mmCIF file of C-alpha atoms and ligand atoms in Angstrom:
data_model
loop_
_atom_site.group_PDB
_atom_site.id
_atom_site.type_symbol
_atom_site.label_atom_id
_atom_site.label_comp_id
_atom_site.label_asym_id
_atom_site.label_seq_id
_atom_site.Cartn_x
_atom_site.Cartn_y
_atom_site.Cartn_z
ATOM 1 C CA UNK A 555 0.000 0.000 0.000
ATOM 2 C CA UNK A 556 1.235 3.396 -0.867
ATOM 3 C CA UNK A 557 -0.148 6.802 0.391
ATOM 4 C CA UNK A 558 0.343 10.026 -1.027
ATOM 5 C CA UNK A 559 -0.501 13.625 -0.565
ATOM 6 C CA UNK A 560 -0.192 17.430 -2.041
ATOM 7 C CA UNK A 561 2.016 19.942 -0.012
ATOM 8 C CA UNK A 562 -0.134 20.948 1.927
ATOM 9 C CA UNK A 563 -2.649 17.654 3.069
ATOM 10 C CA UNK A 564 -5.933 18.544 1.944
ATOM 11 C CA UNK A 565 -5.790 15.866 -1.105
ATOM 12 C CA UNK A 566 -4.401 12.516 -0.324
ATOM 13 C CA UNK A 567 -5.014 9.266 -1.586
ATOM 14 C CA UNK A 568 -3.990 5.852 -1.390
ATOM 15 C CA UNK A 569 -2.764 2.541 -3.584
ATOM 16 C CA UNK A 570 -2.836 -0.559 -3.902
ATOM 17 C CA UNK A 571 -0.711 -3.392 -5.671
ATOM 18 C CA UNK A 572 1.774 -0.467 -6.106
ATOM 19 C CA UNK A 573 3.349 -0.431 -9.757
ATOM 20 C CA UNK A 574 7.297 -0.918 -9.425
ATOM 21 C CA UNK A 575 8.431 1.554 -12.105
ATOM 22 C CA UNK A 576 6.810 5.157 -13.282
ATOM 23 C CA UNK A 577 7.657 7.246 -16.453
ATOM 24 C CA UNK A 578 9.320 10.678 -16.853
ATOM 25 C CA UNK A 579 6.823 12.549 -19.292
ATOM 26 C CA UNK A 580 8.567 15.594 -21.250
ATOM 27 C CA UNK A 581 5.553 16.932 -22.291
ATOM 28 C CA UNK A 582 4.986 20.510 -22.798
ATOM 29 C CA UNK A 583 1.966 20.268 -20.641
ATOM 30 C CA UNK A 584 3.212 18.213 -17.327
ATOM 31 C CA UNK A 585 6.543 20.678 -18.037
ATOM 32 C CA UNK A 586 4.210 23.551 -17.765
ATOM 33 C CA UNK A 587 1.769 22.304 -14.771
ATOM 34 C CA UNK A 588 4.700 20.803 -12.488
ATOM 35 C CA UNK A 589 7.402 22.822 -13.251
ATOM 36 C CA UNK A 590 9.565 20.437 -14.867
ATOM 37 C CA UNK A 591 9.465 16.625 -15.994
ATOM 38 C CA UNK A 592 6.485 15.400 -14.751
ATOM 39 C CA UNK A 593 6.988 11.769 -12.865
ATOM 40 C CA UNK A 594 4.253 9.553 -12.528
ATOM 41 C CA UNK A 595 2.765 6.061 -12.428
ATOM 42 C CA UNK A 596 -0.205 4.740 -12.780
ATOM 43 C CA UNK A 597 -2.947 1.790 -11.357
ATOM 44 C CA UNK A 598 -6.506 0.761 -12.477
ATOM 45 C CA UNK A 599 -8.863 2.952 -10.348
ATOM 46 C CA UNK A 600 -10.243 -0.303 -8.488
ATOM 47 C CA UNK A 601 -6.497 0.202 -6.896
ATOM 48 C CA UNK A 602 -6.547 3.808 -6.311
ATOM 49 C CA UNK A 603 -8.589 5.853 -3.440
ATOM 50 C CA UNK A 604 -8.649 9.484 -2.614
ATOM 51 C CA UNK A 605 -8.412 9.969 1.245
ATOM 52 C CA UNK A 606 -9.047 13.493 0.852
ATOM 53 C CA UNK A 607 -10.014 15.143 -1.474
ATOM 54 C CA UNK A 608 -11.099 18.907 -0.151
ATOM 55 C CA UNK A 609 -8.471 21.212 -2.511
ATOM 56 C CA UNK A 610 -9.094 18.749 -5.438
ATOM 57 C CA UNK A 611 -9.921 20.264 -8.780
ATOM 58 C CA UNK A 612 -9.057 18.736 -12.089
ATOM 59 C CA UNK A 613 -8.559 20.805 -15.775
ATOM 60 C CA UNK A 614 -8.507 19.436 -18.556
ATOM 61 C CA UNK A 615 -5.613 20.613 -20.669
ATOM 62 C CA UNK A 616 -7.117 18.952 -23.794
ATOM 63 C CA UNK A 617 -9.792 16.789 -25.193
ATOM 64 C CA UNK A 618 -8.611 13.458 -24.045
ATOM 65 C CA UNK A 619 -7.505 13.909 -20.749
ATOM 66 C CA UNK A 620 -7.748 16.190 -16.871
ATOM 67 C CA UNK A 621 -5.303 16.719 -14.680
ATOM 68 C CA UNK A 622 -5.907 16.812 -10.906
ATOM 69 C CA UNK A 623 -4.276 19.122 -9.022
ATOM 70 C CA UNK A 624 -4.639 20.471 -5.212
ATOM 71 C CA UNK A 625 -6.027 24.101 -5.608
ATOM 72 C CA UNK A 626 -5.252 25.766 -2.472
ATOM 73 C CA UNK A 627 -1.177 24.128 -2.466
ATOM 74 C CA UNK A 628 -1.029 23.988 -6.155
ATOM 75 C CA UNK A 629 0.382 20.671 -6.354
ATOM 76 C CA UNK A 630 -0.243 18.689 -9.756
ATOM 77 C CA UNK A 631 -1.124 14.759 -8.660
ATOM 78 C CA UNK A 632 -3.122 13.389 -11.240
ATOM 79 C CA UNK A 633 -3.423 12.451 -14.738
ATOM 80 C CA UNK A 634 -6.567 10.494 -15.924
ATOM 81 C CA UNK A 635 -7.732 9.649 -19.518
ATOM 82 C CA UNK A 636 -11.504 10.146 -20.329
ATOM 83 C CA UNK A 637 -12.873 7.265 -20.347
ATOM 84 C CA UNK A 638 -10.177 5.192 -18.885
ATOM 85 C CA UNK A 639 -10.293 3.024 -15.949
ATOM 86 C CA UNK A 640 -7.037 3.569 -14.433
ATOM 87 C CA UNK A 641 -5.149 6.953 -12.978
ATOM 88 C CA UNK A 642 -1.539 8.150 -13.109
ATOM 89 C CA UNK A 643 -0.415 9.676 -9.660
ATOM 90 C CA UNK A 644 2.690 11.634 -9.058
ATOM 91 C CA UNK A 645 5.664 10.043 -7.627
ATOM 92 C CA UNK A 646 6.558 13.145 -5.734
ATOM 93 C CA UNK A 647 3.906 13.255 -4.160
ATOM 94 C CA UNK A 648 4.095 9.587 -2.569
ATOM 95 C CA UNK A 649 5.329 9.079 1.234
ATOM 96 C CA UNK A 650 8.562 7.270 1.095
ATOM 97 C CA UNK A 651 9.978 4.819 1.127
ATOM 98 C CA UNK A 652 7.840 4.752 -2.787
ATOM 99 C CA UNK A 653 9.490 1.290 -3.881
ATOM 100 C CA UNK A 654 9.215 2.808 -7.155
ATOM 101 C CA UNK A 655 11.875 3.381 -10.041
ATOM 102 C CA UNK A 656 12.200 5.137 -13.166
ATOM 103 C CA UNK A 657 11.776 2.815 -15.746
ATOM 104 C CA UNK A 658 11.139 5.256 -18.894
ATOM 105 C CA UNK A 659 10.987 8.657 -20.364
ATOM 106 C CA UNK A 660 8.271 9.793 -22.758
ATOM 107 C CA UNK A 661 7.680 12.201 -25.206
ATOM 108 C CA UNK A 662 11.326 13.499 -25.126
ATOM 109 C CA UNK A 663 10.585 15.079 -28.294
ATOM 110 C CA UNK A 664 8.662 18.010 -26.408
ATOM 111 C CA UNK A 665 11.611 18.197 -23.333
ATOM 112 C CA UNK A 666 12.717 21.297 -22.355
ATOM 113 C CA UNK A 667 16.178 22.995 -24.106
ATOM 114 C CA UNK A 668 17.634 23.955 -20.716
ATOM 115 C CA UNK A 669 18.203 19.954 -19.471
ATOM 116 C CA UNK A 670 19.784 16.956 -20.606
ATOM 117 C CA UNK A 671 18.843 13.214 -20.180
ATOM 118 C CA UNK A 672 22.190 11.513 -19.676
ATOM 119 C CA UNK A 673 20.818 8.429 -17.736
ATOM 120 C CA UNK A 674 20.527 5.295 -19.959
ATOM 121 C CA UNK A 675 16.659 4.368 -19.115
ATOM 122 C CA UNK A 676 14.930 4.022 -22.158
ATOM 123 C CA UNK A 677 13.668 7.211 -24.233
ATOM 124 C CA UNK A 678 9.974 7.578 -26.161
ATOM 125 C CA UNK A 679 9.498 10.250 -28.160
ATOM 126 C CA UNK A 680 6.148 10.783 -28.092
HETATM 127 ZN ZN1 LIG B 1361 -2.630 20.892 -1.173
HETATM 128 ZN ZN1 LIG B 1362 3.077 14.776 -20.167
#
């Protein structure tokens, strides 16, 4: 079981059969919403729980997808697909010890110009 929560506590959540590995997404939105690299991985949603969920909002940044994010910390937590049944969670946001490693990045096309990726994990694209 993992637990997670934003900065400040009012969203927190909880997981079960925790994935082992998570991606590094590159994409122009998670770069914009978290500040950086976005790092995530995600569960079906019969795994997943929200503990708390008082500053949760979600936005949807396109057509095909929301993001949920705390709105009175500002921390970015969530990624689901419409229609999907599973959820991506941050995996900054996770108490540690996460058991989790970096197994990927995606959409490395779209990274930022001021960073490098000099680790060897493997590299998508898009
Ligand atoms: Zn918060
Ligand atoms: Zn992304």
């Amino acid at each position: 079981m993992l637990t997670g929560s934003c900065l400040c506590g009012q969203v927190a959540y909880a997981v079960r059969n925790a994935p082992a590995t998570g991606t590094a997404c590159h994409c122009g939105q998670c770069r914009r919403q978290s500040g950086h690299l976005w790092a995530s991985a995600d569960v079906p949603d019969s795994d997943f729980s929200l503990t708390r969920d008082d500053g949760l909002k979600w936005f949807a940044a396109s057509p095909m997808a929301k993001r949920g994010f705390c709105a009175h910390c500002g921390s970015f937590l969530f990624w689901k697909e419409n229609g999907s049944d599973s959820i991506s969670f941050s995996l900054g946001s996770i108490d540690s010890p996460t058991g989790l490693r970096l197994a990927e990045h995606i959409f490395t096309a779209h990274q930022g110009d001021y960073y490098d990726l000099n680790d060897d994990l493997p590299k998508r694209e898009d």
